[in-house]
Short mmCIF file of C-alpha atoms in Angstrom, two decimals:
data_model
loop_
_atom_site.label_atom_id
_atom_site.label_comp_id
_atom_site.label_asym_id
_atom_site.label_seq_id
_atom_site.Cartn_x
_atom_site.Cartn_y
_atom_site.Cartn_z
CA UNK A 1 112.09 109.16 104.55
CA UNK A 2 112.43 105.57 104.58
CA UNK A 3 115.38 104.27 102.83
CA UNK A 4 113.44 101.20 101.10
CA UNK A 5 111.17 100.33 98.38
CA UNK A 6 108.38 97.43 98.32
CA UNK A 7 105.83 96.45 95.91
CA UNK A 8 102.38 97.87 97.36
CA UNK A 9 100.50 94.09 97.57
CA UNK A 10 101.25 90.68 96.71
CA UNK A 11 99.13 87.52 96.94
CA UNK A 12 100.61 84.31 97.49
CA UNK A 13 98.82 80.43 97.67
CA UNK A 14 98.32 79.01 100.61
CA UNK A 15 101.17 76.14 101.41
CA UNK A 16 103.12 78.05 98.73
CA UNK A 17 106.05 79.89 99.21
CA UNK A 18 105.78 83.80 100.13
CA UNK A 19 108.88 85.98 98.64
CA UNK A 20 109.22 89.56 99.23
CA UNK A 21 111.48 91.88 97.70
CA UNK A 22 113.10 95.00 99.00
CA UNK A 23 115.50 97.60 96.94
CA UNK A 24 117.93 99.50 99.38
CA UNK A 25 120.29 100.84 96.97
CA UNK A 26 121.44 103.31 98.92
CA UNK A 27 122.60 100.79 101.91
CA UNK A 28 125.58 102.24 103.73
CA UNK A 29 127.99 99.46 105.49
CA UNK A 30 126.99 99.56 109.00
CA UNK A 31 122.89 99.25 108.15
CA UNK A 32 121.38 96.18 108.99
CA UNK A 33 118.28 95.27 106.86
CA UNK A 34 115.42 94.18 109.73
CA UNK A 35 111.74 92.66 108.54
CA UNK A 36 108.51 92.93 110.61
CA UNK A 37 105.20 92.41 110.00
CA UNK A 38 101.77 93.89 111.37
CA UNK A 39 98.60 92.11 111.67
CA UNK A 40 95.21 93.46 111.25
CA UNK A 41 96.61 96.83 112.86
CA UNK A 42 98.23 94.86 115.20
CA UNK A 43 101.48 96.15 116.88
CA UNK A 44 104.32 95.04 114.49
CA UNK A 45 106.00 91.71 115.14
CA UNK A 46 109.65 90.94 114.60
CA UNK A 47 111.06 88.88 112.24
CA UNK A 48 114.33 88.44 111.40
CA UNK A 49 117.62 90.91 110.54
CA UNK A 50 120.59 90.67 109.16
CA UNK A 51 123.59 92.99 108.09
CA UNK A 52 124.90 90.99 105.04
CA UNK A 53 124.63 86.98 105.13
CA UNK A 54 121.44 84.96 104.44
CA UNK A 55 120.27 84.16 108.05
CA UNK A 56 117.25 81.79 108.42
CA UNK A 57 115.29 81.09 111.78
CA UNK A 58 111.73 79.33 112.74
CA UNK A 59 109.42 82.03 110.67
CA UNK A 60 111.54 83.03 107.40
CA UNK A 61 114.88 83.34 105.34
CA UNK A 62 116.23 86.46 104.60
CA UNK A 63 118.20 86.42 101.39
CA UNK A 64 120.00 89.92 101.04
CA UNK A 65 122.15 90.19 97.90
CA UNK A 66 126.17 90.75 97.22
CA UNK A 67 126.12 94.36 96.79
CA UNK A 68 123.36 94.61 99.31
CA UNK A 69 121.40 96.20 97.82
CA UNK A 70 118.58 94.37 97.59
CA UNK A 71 117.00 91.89 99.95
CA UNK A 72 114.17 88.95 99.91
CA UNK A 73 112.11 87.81 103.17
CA UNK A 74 111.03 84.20 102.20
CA UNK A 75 107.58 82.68 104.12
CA UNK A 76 108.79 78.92 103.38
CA UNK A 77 104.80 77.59 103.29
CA UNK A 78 102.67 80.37 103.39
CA UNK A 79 99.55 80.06 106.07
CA UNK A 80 96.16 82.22 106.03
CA UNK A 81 97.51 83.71 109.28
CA UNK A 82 100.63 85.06 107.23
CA UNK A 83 97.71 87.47 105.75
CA UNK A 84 99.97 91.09 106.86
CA UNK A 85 101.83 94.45 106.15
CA UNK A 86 105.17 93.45 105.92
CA UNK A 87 107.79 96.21 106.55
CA UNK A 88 111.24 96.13 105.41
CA UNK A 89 113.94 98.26 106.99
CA UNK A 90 117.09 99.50 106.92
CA UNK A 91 118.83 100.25 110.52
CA UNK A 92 122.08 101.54 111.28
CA UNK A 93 124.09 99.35 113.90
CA UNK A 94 124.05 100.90 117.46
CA UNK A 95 121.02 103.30 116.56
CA UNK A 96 117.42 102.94 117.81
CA UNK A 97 115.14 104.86 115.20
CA UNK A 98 113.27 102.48 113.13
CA UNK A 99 111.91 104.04 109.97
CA UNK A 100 109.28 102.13 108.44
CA UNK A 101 108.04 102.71 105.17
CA UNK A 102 104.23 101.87 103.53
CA UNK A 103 105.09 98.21 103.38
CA UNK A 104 103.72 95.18 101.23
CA UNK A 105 100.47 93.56 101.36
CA UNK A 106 100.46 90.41 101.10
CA UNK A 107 97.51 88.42 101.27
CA UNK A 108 97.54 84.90 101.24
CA UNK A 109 95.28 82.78 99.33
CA UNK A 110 93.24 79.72 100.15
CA UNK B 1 107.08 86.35 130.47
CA UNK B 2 104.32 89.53 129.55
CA UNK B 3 104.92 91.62 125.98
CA UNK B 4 104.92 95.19 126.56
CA UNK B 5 101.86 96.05 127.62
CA UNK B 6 99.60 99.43 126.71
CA UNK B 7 96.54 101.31 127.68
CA UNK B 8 93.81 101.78 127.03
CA UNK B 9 93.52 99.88 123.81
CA UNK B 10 91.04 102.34 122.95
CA UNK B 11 90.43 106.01 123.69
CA UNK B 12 88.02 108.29 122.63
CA UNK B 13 88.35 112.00 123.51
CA UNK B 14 86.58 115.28 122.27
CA UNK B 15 88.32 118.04 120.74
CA UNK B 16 90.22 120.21 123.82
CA UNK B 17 89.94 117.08 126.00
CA UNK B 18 93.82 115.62 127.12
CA UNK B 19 94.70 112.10 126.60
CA UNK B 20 96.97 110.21 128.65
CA UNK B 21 98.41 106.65 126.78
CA UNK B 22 99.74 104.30 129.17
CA UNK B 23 102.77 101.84 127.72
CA UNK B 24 104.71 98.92 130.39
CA UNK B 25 107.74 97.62 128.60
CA UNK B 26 108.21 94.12 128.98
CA UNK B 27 110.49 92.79 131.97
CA UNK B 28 113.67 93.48 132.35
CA UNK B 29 113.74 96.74 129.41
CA UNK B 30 114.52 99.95 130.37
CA UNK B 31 114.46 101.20 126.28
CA UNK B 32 110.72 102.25 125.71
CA UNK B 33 109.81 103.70 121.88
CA UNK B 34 106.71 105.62 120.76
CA UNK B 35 105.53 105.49 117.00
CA UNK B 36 102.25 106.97 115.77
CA UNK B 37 100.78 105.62 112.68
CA UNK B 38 97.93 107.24 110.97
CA UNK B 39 95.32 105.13 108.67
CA UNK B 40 97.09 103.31 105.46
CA UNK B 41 100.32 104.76 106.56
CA UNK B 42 103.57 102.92 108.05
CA UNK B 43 104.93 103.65 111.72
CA UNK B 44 106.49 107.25 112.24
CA UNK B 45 109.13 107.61 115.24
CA UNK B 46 108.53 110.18 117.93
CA UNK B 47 110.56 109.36 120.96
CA UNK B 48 112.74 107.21 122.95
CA UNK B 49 112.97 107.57 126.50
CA UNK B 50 115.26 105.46 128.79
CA UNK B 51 114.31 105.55 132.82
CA UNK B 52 114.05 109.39 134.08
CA UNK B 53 115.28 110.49 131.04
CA UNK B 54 114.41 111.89 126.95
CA UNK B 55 117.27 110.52 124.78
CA UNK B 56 115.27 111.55 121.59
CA UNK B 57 112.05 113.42 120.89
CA UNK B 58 113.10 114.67 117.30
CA UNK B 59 109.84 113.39 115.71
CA UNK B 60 107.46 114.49 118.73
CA UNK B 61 105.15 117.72 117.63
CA UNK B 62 106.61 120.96 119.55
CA UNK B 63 103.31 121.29 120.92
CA UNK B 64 101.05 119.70 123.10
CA UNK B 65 102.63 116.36 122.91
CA UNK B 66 105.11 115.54 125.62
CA UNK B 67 106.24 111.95 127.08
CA UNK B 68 107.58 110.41 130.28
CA UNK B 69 109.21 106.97 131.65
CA UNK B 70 109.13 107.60 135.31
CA UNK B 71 111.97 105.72 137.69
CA UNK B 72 108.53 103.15 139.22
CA UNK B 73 105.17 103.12 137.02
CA UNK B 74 104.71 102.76 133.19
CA UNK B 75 105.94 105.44 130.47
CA UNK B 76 103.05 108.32 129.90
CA UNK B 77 102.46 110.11 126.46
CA UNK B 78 100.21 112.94 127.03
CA UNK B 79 98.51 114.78 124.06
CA UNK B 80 97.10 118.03 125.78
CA UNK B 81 94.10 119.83 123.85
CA UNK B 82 93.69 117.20 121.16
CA UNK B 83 92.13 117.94 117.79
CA UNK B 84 91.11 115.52 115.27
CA UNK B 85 94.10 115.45 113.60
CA UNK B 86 95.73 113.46 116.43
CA UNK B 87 93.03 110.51 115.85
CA UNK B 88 95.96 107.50 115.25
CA UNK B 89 97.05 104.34 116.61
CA UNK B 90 99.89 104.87 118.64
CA UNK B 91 102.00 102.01 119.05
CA UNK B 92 104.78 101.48 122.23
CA UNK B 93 107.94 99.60 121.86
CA UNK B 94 110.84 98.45 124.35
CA UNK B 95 114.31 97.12 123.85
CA UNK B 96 116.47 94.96 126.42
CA UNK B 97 118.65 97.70 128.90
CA UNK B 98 121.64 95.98 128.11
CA UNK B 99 122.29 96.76 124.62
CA UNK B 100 119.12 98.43 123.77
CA UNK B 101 120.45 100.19 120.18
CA UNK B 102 121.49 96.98 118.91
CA UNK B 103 118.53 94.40 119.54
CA UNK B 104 115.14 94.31 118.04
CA UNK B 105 112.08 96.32 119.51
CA UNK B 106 109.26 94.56 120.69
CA UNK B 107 106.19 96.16 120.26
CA UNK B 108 103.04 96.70 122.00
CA UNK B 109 99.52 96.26 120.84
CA UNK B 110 98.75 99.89 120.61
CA UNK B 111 96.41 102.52 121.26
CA UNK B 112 93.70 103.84 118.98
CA UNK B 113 92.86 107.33 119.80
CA UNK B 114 89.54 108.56 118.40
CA UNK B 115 89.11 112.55 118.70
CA UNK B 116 85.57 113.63 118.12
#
């Protein structure tokens, strides 16, 4: 079972920003939280990860919280093309099974 | 520098038939993934094979399914009698050979089996 919980949808303005939260309350220390997202059934695409400081790069911010157990994925100016499932998930370091959840739908608006 | 690369995008099959999905990692990985995800429903893990060898097929069915990354060539998964049940879009990912448990997978655009 996947060891995250997302709200179902979400719809966001265009040029606005997108923020998704995640609950992983039952986090262990060595689990990395890693966002992707999946396009019209596309294969999913990577985002960004991170273990237990914000980290930012060219497509989003990941905000996770003190007690990690919570996290937010932040879409800085949300585009049409940002229209996807996104998947939050929680990793172990030095593991390889990804277990991905139902996800959140967001659809951005015009 | 080519993503991970799978085919056929799209494969139809009748009931009994076998179906053979095709998955090239991208350049350079020797870490290849399978998922299978079923309509509305996130990605479900069913093996990772490194070159010549099954590290983990804990969420492959015990029958009829059964997956292979030869030494040349791309990695196979073969569903053998298929029933309808096994309609899904089955979805290939690879990770860098050097520290493949601790970086990202990249993913392929998938297959979409249709059993008839």
């Amino acid at each position: 079972d996947a060891k995250t919980t997302q709200p179902t949808s979400m719809d966001c303005a265009e040029g606005r920003a997108a923020n998704l939260p995640c609950n992983h309350s039952t986090i262990s220390g060595n689990e990395y939280v890693y966002w992707y997202r999946q396009i019209h059934s596309q294969g999913p695409q990577y985002i960004i990860h991170g273990l237990k400081n914000n980290e930012t790069n060219e497509m989003a911010s990941l905000i996770i919280t003190e007690d990690r157990k919570s996290s937010t994925l932040i879409l800085p100016h949300a585009t049409l093309r940002d229209t996807a499932v996104y998947y939050c998930i929680v990793r172990v370091k030095g593991t390889y099974k990804y277990i991905f959840g139902t996800g959140t739908r967001l659809k951005v608006l015009a | 520098n080519a993503g991970v690369m799978q085919n056929p995008r799209h494969l139809v099959r009748r009931r009994g038939q076998e179906a053979r999905l095709r998955c090239s990692p991208m350049k350079g990985h020797s870490h290849v993934y399978w998922y299978r995800q079923l309509p509305e429903e996130g990605l479900k893990f069913m093996v990772y094979l490194q070159k010549e060898n099954i590290i983990d097929e804990s969420g492959m069915p015990k029958e009829r399914f059964s997956a292979e990354f030869p030494k040349e060539g791309p990695s196979i998964l073969r569903i053998q009698q298929v029933v309808r049940g096994d309609s899904a879009a089955y979805f290939c990912a690879s990770s860098p050979s050097t520290s493949g448990t601790d970086n990202e997978q990249f993913f392929g655009p998938g297959t979409r089996l249709t059993v008839l």
